[in-house]
PDB file of C-alpha atoms and ligand atoms in Angstrom:
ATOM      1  CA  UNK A   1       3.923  18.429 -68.355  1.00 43.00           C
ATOM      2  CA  UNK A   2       6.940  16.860 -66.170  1.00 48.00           C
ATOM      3  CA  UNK A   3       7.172  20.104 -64.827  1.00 48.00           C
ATOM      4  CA  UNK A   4       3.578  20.321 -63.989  1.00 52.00           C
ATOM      5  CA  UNK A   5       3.990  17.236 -61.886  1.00 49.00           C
ATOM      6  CA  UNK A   6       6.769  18.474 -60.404  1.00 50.00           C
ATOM      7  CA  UNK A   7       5.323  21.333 -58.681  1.00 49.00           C
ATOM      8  CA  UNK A   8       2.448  19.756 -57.647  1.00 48.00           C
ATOM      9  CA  UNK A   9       4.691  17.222 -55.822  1.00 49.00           C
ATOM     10  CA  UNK A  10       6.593  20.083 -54.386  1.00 49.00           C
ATOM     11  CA  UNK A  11       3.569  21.875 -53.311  1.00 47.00           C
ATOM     12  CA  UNK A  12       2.357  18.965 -51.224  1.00 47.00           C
ATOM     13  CA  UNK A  13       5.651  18.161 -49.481  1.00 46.00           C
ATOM     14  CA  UNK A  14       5.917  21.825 -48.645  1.00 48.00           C
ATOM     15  CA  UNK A  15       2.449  21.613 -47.343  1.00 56.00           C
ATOM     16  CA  UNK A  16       1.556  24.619 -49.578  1.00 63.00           C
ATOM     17  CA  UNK A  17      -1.831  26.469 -49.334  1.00 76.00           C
ATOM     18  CA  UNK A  18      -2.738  23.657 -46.623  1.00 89.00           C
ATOM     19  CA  UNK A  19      -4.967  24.770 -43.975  1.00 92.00           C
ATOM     20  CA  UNK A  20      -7.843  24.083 -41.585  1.00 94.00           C
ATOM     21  CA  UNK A  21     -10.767  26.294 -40.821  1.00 95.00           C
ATOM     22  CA  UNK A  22     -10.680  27.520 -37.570  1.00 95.00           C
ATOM     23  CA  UNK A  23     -14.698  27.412 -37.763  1.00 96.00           C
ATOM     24  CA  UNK A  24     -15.711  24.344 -39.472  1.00 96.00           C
ATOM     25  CA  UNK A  25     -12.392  22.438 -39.087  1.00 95.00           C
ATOM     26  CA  UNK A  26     -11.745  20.986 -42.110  1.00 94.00           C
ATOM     27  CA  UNK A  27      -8.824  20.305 -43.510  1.00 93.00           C
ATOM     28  CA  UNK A  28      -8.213  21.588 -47.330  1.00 93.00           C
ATOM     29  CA  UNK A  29      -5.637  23.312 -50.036  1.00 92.00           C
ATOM     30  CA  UNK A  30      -6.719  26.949 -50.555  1.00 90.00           C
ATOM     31  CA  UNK A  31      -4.927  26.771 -53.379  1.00 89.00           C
ATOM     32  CA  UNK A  32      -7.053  23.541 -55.220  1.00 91.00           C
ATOM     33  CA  UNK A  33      -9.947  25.579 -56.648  1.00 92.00           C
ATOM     34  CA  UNK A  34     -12.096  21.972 -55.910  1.00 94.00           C
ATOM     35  CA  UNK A  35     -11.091  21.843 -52.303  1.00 93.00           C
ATOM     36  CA  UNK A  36     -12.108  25.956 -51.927  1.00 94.00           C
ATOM     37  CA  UNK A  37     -15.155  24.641 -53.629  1.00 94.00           C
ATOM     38  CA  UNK A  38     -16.357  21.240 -51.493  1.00 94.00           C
ATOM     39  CA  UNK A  39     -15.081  23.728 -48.259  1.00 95.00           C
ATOM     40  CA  UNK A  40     -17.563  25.981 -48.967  1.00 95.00           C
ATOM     41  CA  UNK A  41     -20.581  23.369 -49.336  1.00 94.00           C
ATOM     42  CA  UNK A  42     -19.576  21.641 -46.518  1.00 94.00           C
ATOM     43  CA  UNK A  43     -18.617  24.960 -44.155  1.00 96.00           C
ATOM     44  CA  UNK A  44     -22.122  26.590 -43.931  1.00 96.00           C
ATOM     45  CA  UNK A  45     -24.078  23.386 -43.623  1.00 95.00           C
ATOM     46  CA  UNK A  46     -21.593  21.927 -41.038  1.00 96.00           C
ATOM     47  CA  UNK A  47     -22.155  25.317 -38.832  1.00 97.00           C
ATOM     48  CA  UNK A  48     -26.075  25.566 -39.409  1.00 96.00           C
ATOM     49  CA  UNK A  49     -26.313  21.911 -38.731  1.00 97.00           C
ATOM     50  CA  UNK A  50     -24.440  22.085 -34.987  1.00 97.00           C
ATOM     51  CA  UNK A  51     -26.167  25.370 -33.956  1.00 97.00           C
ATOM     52  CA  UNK A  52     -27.506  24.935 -30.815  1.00 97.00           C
ATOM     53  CA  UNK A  53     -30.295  28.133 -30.829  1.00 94.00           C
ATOM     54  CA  UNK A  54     -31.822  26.568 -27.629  1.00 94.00           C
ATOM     55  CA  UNK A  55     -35.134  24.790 -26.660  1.00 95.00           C
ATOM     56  CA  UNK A  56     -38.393  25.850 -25.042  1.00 90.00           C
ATOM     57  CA  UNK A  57     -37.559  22.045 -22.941  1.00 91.00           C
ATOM     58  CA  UNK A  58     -34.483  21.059 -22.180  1.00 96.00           C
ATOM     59  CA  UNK A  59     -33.767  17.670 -20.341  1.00 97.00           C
ATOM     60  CA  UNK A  60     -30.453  19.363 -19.369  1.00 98.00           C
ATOM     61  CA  UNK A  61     -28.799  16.083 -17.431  1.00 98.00           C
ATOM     62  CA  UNK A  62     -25.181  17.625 -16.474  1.00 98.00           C
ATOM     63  CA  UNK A  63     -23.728  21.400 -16.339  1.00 98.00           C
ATOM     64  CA  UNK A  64     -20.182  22.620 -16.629  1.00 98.00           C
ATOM     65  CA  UNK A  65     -18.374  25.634 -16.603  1.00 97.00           C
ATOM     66  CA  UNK A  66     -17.805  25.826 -20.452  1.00 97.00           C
ATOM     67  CA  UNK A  67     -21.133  23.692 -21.543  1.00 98.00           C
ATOM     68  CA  UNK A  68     -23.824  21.587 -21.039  1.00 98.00           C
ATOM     69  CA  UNK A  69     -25.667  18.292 -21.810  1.00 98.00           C
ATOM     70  CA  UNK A  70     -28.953  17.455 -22.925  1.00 98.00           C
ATOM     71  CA  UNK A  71     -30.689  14.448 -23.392  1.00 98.00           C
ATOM     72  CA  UNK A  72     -32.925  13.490 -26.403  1.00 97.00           C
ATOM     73  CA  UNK A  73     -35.349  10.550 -26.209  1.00 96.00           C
ATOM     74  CA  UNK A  74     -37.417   9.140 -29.471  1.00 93.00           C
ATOM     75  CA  UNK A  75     -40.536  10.417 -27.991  1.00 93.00           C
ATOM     76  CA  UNK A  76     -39.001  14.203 -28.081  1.00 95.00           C
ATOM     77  CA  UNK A  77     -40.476  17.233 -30.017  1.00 95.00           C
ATOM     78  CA  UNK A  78     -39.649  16.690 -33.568  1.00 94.00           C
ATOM     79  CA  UNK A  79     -37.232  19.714 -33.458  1.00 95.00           C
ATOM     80  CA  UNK A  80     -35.218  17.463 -30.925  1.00 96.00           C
ATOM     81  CA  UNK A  81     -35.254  14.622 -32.146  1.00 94.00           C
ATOM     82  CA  UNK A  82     -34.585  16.114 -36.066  1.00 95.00           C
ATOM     83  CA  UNK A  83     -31.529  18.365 -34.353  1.00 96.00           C
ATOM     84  CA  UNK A  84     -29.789  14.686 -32.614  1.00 96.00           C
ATOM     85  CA  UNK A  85     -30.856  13.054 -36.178  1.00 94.00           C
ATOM     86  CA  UNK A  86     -28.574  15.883 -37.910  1.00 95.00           C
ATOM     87  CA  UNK A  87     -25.651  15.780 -35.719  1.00 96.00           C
ATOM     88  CA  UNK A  88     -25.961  11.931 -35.585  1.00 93.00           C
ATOM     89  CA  UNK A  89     -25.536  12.215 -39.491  1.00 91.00           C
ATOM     90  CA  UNK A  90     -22.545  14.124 -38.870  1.00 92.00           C
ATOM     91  CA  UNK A  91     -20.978  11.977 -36.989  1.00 91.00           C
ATOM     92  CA  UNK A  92     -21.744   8.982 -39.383  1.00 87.00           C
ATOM     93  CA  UNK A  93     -19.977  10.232 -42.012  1.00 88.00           C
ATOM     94  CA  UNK A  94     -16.825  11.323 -39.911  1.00 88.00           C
ATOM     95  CA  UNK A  95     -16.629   7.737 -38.496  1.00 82.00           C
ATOM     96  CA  UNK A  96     -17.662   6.600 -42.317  1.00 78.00           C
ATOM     97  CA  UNK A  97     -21.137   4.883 -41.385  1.00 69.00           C
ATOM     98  CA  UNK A  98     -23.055   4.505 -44.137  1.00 60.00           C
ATOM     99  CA  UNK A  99     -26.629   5.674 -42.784  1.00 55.00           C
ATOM    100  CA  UNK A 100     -27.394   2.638 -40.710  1.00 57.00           C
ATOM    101  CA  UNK A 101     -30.785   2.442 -38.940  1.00 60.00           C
ATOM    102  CA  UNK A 102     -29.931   2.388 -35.179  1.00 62.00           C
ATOM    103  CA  UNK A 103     -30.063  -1.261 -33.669  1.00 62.00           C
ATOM    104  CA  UNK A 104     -32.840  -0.483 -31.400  1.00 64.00           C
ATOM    105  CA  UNK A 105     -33.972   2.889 -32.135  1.00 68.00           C
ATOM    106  CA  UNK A 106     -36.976   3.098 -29.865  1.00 73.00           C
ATOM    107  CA  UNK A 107     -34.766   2.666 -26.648  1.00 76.00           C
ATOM    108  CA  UNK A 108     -31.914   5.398 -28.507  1.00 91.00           C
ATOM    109  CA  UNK A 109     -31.028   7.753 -26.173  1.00 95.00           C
ATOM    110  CA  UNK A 110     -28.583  10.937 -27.826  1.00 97.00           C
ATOM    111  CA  UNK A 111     -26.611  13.037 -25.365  1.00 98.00           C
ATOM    112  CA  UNK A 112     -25.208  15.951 -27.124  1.00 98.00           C
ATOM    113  CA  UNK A 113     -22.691  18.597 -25.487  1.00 98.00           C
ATOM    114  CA  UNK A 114     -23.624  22.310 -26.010  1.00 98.00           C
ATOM    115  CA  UNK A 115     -21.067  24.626 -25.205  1.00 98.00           C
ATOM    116  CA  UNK A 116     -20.940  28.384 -24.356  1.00 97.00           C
ATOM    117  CA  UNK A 117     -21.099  29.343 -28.137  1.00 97.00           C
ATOM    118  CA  UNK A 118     -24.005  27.555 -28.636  1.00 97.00           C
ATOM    119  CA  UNK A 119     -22.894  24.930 -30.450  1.00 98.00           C
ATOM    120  CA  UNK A 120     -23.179  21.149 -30.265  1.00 98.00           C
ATOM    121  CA  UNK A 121     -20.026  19.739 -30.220  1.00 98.00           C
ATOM    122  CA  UNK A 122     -20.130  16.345 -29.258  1.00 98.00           C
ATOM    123  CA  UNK A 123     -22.476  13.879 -29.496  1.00 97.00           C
ATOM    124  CA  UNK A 124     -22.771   9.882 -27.854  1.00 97.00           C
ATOM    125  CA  UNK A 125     -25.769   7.227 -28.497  1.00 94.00           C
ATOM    126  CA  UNK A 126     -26.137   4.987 -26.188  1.00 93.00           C
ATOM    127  CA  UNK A 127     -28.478   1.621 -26.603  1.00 90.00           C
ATOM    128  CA  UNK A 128     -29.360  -1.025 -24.524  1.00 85.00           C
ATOM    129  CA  UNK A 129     -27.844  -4.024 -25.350  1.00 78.00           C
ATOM    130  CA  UNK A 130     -30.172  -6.686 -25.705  1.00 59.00           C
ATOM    131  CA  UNK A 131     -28.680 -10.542 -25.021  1.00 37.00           C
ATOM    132  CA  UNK A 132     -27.537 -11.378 -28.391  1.00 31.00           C
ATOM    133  CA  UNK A 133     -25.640  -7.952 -28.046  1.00 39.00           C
ATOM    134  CA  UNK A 134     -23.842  -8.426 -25.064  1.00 35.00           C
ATOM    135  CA  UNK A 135     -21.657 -11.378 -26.028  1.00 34.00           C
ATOM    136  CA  UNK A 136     -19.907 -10.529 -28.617  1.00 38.00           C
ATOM    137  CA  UNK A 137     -17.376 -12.907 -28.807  1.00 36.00           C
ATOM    138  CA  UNK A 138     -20.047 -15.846 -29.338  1.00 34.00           C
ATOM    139  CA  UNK A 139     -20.664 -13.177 -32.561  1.00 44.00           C
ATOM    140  CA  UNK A 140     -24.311 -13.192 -32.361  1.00 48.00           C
ATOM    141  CA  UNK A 141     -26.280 -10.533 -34.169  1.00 51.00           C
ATOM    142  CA  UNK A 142     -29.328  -8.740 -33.162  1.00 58.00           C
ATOM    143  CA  UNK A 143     -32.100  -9.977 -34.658  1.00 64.00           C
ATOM    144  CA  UNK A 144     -33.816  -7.449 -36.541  1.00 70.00           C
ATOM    145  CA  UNK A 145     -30.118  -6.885 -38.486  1.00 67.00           C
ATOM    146  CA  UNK A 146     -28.809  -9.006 -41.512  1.00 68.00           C
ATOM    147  CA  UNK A 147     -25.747 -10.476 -41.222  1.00 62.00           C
ATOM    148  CA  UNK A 148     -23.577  -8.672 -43.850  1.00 64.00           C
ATOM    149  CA  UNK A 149     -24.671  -5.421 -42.450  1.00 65.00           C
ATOM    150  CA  UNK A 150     -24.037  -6.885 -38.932  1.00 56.00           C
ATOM    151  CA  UNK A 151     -20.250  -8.137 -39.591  1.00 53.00           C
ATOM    152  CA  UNK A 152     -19.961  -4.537 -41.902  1.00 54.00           C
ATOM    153  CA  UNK A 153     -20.988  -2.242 -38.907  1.00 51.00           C
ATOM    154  CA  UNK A 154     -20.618  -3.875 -35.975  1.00 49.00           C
ATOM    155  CA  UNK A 155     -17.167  -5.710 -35.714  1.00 47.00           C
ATOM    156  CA  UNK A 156     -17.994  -4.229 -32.140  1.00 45.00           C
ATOM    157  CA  UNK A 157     -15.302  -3.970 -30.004  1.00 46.00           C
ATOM    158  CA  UNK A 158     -15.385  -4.268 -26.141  1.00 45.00           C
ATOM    159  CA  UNK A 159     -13.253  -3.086 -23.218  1.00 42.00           C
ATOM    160  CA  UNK A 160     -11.094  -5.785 -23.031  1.00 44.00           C
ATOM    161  CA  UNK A 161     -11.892  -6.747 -18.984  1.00 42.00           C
ATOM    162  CA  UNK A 162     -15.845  -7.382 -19.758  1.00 43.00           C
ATOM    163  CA  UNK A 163     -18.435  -7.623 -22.453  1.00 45.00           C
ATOM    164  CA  UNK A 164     -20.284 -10.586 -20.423  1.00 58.00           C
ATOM    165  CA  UNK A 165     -22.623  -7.697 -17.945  1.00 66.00           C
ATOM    166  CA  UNK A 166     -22.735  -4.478 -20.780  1.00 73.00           C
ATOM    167  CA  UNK A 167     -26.342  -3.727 -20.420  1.00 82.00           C
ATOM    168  CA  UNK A 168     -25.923   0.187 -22.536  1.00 88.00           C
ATOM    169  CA  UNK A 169     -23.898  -0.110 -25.911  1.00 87.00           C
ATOM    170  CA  UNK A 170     -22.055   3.126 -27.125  1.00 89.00           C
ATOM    171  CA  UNK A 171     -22.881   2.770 -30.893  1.00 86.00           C
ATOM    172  CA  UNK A 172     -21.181   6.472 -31.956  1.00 91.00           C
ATOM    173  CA  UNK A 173     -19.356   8.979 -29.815  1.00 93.00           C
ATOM    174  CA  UNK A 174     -18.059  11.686 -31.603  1.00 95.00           C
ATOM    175  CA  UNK A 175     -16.327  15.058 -30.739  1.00 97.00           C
ATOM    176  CA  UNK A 176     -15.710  18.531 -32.747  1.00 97.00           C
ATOM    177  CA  UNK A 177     -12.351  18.068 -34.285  1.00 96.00           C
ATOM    178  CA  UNK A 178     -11.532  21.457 -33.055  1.00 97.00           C
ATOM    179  CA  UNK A 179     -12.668  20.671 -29.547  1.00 97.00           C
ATOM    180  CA  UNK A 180     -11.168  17.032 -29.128  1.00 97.00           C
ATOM    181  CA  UNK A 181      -9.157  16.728 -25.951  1.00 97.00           C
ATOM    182  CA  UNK A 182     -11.149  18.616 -23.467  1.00 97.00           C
ATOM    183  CA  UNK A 183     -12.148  15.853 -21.674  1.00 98.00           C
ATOM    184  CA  UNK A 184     -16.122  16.451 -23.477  1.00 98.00           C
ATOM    185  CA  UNK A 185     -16.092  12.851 -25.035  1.00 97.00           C
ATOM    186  CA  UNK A 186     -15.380  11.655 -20.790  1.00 97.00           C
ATOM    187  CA  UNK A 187     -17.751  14.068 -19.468  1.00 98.00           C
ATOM    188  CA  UNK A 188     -20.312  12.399 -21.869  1.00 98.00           C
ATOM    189  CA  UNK A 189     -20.013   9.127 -21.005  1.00 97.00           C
ATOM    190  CA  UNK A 190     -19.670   9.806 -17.132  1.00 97.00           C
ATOM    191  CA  UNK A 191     -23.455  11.377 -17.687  1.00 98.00           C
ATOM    192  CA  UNK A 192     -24.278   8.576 -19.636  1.00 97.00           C
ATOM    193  CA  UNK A 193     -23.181   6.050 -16.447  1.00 95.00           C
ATOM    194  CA  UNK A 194     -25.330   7.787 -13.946  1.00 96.00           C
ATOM    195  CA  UNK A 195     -28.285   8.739 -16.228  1.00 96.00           C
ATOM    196  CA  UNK A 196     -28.958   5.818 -18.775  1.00 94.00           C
ATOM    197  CA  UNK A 197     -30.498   3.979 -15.960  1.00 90.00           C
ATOM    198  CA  UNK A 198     -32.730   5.135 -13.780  1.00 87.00           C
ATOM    199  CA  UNK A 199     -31.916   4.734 -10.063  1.00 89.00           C
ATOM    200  CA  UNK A 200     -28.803   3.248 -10.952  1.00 90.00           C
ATOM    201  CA  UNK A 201     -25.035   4.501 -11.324  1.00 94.00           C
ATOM    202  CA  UNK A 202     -23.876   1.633 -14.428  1.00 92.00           C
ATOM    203  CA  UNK A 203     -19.976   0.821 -14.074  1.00 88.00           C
ATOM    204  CA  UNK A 204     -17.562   1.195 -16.762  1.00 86.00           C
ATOM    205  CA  UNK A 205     -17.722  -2.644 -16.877  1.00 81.00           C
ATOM    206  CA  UNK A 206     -21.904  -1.896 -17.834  1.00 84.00           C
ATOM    207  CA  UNK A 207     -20.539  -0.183 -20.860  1.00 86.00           C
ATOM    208  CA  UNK A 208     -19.752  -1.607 -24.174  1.00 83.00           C
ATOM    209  CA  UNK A 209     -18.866   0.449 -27.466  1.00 81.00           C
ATOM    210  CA  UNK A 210     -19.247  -0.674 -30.646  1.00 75.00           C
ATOM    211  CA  UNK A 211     -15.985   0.482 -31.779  1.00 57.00           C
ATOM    212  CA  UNK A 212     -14.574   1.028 -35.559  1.00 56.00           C
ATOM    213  CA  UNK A 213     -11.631   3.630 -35.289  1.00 77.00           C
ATOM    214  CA  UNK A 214      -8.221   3.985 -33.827  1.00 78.00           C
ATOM    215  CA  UNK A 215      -8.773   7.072 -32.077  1.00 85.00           C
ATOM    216  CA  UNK A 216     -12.222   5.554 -30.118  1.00 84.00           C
ATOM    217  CA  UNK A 217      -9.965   2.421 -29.928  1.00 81.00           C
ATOM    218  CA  UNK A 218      -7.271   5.330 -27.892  1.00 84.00           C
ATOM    219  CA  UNK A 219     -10.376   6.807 -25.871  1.00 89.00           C
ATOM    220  CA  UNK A 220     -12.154   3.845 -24.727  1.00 85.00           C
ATOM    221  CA  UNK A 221      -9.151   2.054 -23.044  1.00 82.00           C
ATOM    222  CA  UNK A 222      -7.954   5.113 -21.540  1.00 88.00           C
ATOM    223  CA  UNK A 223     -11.643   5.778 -20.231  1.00 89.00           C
ATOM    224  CA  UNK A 224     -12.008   1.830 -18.998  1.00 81.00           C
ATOM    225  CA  UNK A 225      -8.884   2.072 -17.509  1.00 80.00           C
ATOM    226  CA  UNK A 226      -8.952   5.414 -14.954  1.00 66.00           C
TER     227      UNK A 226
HETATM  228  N1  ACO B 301      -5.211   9.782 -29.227  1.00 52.75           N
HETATM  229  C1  ACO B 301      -4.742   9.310 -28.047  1.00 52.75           C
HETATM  230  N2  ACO B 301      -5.474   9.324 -26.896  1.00 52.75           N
HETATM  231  C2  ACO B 301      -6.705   9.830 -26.956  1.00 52.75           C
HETATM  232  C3  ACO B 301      -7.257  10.349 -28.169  1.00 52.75           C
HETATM  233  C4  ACO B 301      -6.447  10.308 -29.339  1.00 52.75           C
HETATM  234  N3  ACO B 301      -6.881  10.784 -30.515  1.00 52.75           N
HETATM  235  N4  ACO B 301      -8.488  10.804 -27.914  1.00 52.75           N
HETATM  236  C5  ACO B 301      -8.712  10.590 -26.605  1.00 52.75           C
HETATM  237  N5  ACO B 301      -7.645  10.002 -26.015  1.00 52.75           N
HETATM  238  C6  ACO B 301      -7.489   9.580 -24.600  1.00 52.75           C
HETATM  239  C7  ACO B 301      -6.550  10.521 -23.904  1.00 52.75           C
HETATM  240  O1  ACO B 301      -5.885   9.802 -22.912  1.00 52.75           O
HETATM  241  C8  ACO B 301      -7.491  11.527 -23.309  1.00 52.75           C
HETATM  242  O2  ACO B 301      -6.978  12.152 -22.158  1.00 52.75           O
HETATM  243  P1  ACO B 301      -5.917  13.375 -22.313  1.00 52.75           P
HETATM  244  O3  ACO B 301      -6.455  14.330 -23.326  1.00 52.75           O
HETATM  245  O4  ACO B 301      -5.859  13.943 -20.941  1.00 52.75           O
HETATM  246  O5  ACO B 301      -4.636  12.744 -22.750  1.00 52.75           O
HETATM  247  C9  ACO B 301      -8.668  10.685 -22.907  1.00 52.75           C
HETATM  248  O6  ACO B 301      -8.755   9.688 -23.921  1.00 52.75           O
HETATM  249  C10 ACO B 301      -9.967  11.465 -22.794  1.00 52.75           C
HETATM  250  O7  ACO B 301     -10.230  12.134 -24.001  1.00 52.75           O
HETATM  251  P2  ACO B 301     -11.425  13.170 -24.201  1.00 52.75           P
HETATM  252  O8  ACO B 301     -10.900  14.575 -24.242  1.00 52.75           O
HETATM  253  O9  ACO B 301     -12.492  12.905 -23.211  1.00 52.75           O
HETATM  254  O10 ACO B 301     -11.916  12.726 -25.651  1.00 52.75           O
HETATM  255  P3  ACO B 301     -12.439  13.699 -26.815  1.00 52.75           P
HETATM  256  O11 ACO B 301     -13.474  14.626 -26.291  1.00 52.75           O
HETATM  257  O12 ACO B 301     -11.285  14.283 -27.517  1.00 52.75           O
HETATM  258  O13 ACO B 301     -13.179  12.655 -27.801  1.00 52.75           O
HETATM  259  C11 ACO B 301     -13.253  10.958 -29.510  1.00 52.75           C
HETATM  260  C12 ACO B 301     -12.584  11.434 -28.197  1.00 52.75           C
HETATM  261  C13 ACO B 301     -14.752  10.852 -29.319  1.00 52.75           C
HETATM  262  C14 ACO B 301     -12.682   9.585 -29.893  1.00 52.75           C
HETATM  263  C15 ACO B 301     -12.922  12.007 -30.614  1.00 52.75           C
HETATM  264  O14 ACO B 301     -11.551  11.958 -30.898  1.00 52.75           O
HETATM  265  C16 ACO B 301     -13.691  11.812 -31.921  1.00 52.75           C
HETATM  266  O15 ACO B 301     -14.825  12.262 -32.054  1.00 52.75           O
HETATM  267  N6  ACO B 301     -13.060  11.154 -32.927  1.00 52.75           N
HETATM  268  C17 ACO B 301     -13.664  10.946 -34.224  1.00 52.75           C
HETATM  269  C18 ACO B 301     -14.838  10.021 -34.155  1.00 52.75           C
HETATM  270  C19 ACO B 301     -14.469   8.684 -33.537  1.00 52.75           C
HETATM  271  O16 ACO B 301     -13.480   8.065 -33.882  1.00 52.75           O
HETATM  272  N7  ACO B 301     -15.301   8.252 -32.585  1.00 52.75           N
HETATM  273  C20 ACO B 301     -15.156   6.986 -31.897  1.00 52.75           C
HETATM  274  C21 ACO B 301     -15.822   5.945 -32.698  1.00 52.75           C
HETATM  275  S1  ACO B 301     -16.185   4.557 -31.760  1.00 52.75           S
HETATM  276  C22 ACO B 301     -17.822   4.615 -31.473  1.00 52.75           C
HETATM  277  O17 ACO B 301     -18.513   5.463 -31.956  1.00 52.75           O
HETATM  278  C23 ACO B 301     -18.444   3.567 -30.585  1.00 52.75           C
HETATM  279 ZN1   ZN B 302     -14.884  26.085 -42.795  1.00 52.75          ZN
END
């Protein structure tokens, strides 16, 4: 039995059988006959539920050279607003949301990135921020949200120069692991600034995110900053 333990311990420092798809991107021990197994339910949903197999209408609000974005509103087709619901889920369980409603989710607009594989690889919904929203260090709630589940979810973090004039909250942005650093999680939010409103170009100061990781923690002050 020590020796059991032994090589196990081994194994991991040696890193041993440790790999990440290069489709799905998750990380996993193809030696662990439970980590082949939860790789294999997760790879094939993961892939189905990001295909991007294109819509009769498109609200297509910004073009690149390796993608696009499209905008879903509530009101949307059901196979639009189903496809931003699954990717949303996605995201929720990378950032380790439990499946919270959305704050306001009649006003919930979802910008997801396509890119040239058809694929949706990143994903951003952006609120508007009503009052009780916008100050957050008076740490008011919205209404229509209990406090428990407020102070669980929403230990919302702003850029430090300005909560006070946010009028569009960023309550999830989320990015393909295998496609972070290509500026899409930017390119997102720059859409969102000059299509959120209509008529009007919003300033990074307009933007707030509700913020519960490191890494958006990393993005968001290098994005408020530049
Ligand atoms: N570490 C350090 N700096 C970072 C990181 C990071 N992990 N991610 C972004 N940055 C900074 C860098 O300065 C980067 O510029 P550079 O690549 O030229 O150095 C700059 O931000 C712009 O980065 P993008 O390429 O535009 O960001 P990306 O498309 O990789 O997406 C995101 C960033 C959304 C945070 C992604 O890493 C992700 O999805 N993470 C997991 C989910 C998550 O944590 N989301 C944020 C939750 S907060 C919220 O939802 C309100
Ligand atoms: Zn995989």
């Amino acid at each position: 039995k020590q020796t059991d333990n032994q090589l196990i311990i081994d194994a991991g420092q040696k890193q041993f059988g440790a790999t990440t798809c290069g489709s799905c991107g998750m990380l996993y021990s193809t030696d662990s006959p439970e980590d082949n197994f939860q790789h294999t339910q997760f790879h094939q949903r993961f892939l189905d539920t990001i295909k991007f197999v294109g819509w009769k209408k498109e609200r297509v609000v910004a073009e690149f050279w390796d993608g696009k974005i499209i905008l879903v509103l509530p009101d949307d087709p059901k196979y639009a607003t189903k496809k931003a619901e699954d990717v949303r889920r996605i995201a929720d369980s990378e950032l380790g949301f439990q499946q919270i409603t959305l704050s306001s989710p009649s006003s919930a607009k979802t910008y997801l990135f396509i890119n040239s594989d058809r694929m949706v690889v990143g994903c951003l919904v952006a609120e508007n921020i009503r009052q009780a929203f916008r100050v957050l260090e008076q740490q008011e709630k919205p209404k229509d949200m209990n406090k428990e589940d407020f102070m669980e979810h929403h230990r919302a973090w702003c850029c430090s120069t300005m909560p006070e004039k946010a009028i569009c909250g960023v309550s999830r942005i989320w990015v393909f692991s295998l496609m972070r650093r290509k500026g899409i999680a930017t390119r997102l939010l720059d859409t969102v600034r000059t299509t959120f409103m209509y008529g009007s170009h919003l300033t990074k100061e307009e933007i707030a995110f509700s913020d519960p990781t490191p890494e958006g923690k990393l993005f968001a002050t290098k994005y408020c900053e530049t």
